[in-house]
Coordinates of N, CA, C and O in Angstrom, one line a residue:
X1 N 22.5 -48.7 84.2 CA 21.8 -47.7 84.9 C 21.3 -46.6 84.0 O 22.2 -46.3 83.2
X2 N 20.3 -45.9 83.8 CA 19.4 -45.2 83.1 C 19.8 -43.7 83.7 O 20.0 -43.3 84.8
X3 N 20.0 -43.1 82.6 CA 20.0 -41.3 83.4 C 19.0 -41.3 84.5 O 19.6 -41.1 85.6
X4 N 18.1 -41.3 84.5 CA 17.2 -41.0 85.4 C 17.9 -41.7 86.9 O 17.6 -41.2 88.0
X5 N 18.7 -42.6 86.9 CA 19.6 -42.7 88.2 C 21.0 -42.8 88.5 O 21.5 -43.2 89.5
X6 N 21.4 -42.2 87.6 CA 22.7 -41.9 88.2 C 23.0 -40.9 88.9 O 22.5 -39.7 89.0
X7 N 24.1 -41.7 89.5 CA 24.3 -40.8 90.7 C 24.9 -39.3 90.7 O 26.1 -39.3 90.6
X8 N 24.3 -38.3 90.8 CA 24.5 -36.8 90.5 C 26.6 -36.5 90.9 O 27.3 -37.0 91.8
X9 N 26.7 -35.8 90.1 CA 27.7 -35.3 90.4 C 28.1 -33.8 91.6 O 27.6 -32.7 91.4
X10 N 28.9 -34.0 92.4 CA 29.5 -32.9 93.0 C 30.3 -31.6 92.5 O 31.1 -31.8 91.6
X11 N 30.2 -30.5 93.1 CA 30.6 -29.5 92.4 C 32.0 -29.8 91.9 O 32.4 -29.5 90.8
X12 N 32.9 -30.4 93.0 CA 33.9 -30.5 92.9 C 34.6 -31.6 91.3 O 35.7 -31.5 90.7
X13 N 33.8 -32.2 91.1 CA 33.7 -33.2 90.1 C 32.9 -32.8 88.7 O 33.1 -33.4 87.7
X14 N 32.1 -31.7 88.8 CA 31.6 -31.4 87.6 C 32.5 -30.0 87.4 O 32.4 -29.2 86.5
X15 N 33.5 -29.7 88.5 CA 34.6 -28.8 88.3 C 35.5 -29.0 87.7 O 36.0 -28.2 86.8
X16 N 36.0 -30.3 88.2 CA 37.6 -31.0 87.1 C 37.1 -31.3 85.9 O 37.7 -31.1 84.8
X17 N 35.7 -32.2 85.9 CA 35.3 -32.9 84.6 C 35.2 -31.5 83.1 O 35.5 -31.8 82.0
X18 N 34.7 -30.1 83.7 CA 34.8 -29.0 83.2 C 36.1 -28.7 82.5 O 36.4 -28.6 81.3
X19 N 36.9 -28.6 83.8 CA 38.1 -27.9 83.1 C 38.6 -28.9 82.2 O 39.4 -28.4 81.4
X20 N 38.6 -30.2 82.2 CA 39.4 -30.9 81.2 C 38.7 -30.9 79.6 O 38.9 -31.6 78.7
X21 N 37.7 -29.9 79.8 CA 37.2 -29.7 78.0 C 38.0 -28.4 77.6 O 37.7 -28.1 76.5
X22 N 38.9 -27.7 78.1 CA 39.7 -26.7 77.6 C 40.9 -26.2 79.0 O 41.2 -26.4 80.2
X23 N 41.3 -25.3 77.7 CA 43.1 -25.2 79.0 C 42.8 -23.9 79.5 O 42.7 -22.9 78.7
X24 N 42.7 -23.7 80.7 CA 42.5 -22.3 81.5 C 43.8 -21.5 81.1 O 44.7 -21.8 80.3
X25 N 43.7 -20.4 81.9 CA 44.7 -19.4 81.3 C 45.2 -19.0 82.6 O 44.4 -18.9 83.4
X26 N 46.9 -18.5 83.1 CA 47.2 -18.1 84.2 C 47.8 -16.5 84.1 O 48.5 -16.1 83.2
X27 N 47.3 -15.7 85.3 CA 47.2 -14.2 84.6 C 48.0 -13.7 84.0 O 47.7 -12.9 83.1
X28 N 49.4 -13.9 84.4 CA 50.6 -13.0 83.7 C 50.3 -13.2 82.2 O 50.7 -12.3 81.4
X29 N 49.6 -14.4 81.6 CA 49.5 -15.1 80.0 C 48.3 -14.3 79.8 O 48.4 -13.4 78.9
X30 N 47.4 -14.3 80.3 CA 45.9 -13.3 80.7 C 46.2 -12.0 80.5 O 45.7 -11.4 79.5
X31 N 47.1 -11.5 81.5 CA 47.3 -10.0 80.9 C 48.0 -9.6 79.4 O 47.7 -8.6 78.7
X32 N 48.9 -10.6 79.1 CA 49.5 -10.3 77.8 C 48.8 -10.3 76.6 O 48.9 -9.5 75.7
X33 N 48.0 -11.4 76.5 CA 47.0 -11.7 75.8 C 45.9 -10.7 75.4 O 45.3 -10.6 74.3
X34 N 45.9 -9.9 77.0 CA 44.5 -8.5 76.8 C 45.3 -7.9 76.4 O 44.9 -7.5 75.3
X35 N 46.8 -7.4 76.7 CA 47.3 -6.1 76.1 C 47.6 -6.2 74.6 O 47.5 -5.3 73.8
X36 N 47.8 -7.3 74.3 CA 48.2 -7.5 72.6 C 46.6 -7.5 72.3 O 46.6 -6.4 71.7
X37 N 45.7 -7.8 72.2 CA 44.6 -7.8 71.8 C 44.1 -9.1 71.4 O 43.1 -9.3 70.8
X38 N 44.5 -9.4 71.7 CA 44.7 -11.5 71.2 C 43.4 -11.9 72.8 O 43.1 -13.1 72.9
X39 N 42.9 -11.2 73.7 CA 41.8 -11.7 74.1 C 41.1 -10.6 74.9 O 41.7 -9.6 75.5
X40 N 39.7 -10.9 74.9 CA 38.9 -10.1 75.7 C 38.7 -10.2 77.4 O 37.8 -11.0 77.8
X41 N 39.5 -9.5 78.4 CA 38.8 -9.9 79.5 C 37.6 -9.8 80.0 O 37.1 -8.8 79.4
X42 N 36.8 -10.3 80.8 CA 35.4 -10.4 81.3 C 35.4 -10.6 82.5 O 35.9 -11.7 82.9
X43 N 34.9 -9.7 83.5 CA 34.7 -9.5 84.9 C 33.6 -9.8 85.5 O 32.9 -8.9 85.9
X44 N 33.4 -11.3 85.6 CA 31.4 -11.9 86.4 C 31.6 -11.3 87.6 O 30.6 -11.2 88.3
X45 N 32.8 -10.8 88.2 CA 32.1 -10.6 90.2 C 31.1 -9.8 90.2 O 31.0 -9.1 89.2
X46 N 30.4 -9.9 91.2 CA 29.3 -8.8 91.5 C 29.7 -7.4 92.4 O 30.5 -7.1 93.2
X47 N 28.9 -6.8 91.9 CA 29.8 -5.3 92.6 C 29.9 -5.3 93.7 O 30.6 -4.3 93.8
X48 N 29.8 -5.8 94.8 CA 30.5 -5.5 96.2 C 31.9 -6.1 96.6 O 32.6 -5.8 97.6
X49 N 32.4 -7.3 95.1 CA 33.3 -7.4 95.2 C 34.6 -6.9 94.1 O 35.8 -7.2 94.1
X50 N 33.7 -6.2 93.3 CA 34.6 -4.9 92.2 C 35.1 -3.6 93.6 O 36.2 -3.2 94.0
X51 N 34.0 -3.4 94.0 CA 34.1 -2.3 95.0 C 35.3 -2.9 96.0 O 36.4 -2.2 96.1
X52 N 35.2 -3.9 96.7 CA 36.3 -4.1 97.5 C 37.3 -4.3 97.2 O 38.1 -4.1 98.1
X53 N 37.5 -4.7 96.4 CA 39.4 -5.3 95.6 C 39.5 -4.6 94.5 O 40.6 -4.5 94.1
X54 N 38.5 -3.8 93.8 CA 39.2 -3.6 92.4 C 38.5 -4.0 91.2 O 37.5 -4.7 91.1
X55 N 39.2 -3.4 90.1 CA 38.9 -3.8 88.9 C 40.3 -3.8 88.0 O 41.2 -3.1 88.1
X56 N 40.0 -4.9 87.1 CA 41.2 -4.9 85.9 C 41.0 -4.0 85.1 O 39.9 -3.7 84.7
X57 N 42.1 -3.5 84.6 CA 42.1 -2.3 83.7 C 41.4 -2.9 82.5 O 41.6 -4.1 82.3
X58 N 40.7 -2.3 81.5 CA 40.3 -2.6 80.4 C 39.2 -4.0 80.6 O 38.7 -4.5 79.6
X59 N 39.0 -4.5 81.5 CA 37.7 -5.6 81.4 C 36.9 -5.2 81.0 O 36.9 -3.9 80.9
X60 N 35.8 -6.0 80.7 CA 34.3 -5.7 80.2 C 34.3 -6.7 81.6 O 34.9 -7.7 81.9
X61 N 32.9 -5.5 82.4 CA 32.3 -6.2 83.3 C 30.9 -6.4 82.7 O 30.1 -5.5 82.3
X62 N 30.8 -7.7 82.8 CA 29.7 -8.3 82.9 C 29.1 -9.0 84.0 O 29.8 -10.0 84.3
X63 N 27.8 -8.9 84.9 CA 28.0 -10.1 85.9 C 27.3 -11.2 85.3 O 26.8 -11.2 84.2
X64 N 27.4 -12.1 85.9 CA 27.8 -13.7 85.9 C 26.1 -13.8 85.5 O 26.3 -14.0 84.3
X65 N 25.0 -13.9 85.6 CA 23.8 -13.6 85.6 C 23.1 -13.1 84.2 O 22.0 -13.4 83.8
X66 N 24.3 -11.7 83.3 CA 24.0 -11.2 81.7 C 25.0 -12.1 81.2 O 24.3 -12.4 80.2
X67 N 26.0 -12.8 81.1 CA 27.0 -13.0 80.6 C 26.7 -13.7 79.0 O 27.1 -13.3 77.9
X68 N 26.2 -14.4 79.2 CA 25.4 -15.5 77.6 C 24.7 -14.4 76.8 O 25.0 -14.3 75.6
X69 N 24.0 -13.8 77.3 CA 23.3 -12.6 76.7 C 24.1 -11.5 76.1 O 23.8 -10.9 75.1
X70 N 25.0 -11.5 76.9 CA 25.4 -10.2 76.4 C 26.8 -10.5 75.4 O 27.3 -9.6 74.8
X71 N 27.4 -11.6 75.4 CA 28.8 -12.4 75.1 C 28.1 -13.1 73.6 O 28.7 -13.3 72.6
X72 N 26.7 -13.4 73.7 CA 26.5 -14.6 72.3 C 26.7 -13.5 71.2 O 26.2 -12.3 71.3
X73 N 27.7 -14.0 70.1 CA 27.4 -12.8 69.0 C 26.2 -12.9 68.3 O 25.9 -11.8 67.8
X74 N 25.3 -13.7 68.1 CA 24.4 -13.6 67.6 C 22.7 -12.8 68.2 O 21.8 -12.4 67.5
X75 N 23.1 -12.9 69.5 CA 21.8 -12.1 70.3 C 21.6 -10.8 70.4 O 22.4 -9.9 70.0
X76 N 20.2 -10.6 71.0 CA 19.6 -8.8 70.6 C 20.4 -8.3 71.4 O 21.0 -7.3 70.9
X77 N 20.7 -8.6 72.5 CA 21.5 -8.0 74.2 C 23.1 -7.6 73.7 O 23.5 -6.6 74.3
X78 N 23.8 -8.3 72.8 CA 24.8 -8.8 72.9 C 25.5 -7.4 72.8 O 25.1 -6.4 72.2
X79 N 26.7 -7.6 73.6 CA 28.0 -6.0 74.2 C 28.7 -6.1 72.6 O 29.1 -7.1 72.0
X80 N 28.6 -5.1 72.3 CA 29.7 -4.3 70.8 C 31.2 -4.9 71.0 O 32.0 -4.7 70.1
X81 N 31.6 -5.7 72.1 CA 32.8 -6.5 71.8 C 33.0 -7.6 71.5 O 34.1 -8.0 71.2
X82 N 31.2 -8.4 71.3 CA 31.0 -9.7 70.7 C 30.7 -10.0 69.5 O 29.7 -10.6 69.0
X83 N 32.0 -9.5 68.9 CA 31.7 -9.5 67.7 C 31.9 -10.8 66.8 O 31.7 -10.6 65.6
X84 N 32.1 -12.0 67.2 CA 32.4 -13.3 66.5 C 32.4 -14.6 67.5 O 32.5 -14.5 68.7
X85 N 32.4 -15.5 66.8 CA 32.7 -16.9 67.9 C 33.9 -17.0 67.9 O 34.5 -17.8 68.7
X86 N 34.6 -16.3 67.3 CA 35.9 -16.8 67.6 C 36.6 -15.9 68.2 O 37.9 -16.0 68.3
X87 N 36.1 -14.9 68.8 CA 36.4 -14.0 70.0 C 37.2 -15.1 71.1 O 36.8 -16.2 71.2
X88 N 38.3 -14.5 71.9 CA 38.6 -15.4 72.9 C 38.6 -14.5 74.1 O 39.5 -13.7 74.4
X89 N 38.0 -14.7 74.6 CA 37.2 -14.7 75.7 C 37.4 -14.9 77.2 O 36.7 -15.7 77.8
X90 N 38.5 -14.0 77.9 CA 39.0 -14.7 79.4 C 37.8 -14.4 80.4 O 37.4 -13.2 80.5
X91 N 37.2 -15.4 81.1 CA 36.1 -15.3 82.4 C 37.3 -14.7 83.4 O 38.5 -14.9 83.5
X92 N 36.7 -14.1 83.9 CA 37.5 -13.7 85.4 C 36.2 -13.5 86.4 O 35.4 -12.6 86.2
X93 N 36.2 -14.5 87.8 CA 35.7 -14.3 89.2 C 36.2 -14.1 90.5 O 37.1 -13.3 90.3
X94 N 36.1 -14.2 91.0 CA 37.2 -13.8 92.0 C 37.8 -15.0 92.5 O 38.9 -14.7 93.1
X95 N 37.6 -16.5 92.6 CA 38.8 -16.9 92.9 C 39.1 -18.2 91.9 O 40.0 -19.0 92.2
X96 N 38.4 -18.3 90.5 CA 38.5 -19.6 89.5 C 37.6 -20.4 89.4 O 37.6 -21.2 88.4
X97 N 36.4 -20.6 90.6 CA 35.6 -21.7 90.4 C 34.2 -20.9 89.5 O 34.0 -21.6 88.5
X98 N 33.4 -20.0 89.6 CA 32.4 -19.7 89.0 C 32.8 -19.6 87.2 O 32.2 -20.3 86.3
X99 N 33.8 -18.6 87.1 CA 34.4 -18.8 85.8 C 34.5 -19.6 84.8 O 34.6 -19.2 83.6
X100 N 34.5 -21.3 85.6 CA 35.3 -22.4 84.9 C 33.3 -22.8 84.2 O 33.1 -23.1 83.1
X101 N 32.8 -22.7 84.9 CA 30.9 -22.9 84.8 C 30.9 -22.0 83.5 O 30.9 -22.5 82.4
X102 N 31.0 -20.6 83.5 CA 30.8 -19.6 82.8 C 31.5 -20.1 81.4 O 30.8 -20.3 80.5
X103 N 32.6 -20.2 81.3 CA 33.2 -20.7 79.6 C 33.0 -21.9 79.9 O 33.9 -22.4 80.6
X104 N 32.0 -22.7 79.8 CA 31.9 -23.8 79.6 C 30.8 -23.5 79.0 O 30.5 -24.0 78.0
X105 N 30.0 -22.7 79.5 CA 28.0 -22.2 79.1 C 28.3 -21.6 77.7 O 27.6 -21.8 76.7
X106 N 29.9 -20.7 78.1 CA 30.0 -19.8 76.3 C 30.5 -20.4 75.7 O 30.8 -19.8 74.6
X107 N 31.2 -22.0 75.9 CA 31.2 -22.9 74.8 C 30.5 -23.8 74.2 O 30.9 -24.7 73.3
X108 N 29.1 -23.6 74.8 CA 27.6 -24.4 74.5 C 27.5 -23.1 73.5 O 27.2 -23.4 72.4
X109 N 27.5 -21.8 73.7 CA 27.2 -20.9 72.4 C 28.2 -20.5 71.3 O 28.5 -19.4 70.8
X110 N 28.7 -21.9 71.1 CA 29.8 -21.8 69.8 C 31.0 -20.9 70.3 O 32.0 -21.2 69.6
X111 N 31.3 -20.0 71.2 CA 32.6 -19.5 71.7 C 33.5 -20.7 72.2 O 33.6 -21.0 73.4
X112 N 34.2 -21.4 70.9 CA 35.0 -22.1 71.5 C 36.5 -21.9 71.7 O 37.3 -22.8 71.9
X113 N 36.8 -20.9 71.6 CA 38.1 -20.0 72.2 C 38.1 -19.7 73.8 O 39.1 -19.6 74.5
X114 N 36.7 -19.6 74.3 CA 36.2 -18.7 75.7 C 37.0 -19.9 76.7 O 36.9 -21.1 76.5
X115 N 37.9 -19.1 77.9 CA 38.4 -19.6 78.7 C 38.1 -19.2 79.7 O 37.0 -18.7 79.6
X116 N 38.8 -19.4 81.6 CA 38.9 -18.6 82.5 C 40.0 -19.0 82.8 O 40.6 -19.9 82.5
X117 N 40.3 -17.7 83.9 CA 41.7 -17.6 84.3 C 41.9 -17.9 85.8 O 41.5 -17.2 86.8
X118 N 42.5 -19.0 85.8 CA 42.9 -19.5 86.7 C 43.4 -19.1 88.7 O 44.5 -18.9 89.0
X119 N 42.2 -19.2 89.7 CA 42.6 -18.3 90.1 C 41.3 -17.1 90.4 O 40.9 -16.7 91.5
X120 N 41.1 -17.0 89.7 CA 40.6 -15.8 89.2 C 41.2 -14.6 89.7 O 42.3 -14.6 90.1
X121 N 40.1 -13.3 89.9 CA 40.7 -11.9 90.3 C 41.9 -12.2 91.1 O 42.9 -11.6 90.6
X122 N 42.2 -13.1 92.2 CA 42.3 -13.4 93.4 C 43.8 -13.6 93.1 O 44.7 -13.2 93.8
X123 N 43.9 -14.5 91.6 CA 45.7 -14.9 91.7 C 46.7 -13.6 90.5 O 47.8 -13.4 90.2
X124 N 45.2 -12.9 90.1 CA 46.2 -11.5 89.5 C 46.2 -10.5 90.3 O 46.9 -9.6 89.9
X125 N 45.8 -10.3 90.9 CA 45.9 -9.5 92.1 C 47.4 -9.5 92.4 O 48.3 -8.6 92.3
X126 N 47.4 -11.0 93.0 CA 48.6 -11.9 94.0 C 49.5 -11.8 92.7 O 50.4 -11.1 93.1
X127 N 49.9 -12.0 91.5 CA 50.6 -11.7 90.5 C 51.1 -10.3 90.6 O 52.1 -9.9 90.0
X128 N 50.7 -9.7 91.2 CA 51.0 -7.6 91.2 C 51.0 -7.3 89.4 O 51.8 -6.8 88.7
X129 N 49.6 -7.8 88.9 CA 48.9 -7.3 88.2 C 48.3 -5.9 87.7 O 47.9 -5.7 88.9
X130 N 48.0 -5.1 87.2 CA 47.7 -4.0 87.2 C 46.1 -4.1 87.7 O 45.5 -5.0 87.3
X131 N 45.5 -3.1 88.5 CA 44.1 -3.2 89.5 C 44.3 -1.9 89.9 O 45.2 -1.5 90.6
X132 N 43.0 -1.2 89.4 CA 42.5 0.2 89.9 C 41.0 -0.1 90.5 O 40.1 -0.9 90.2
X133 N 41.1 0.8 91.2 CA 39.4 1.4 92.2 C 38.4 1.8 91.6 O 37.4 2.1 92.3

């Protein structure tokens, strides 16, 4: 069968096939990781859902939409925390699935440290994680 027909994959299938190119991260490991300095968090939700639940202390919010731009170290756009590929990199969305899409895009741009966390906003929240307004 020729690319041109195979049969397309479902989200749910290009979701597992995703995560088995790298090991997600679960938040308590997430938070330790930001407080030692050993990773960068990154916040894709969109603001009406920062506004309703929250934000993690110390994230870089980026939404889901700048993220490659602003995360590639090599680009004009790129945020003053992107300073290398070997930055590691936690996605956080609000509940794990957009995330897992997101470090997978920033490990097509050489961030091959870049994870997401499991869950996302949704299971550090439910951890009684630290979250301010």
């Amino acid at each position: 069968m020729s690319a041109a027909h195979e049969q397309p994959l479902g989200i749910d299938e290009l979701l597992e096939r995703t995560r088995e190119t790298y090991e997600r991260i679960e938040a308590r490991a997430a938070y330790e990781a930001a407080r030692d300095d050993k990773a960068l968090l990154v916040d894709i939700r969109y603001a009406a859902l920062r506004d309703r639940d929250g934000l993690i202390p110390g994230a870089l919010v980026i939404e889901r939409n700048e993220l490659e731009w602003r995360l590639d170290p090599q680009g004009s756009h790129r945020a003053p925390e992107a300073t290398d590929h070997d930055l590691r990199v936690v996605v956080t969305c609000n509940e794990g699935y957009a995330s897992t899409l997101a470090a997978a895009s920033l490990h097509r741009l050489g961030l091959h440290r870049a994870t997401d966390l499991v869950g996302g906003f949704q299971s550090w929240k439910a951890a009684g994680l630290p979250v301010t307004s």
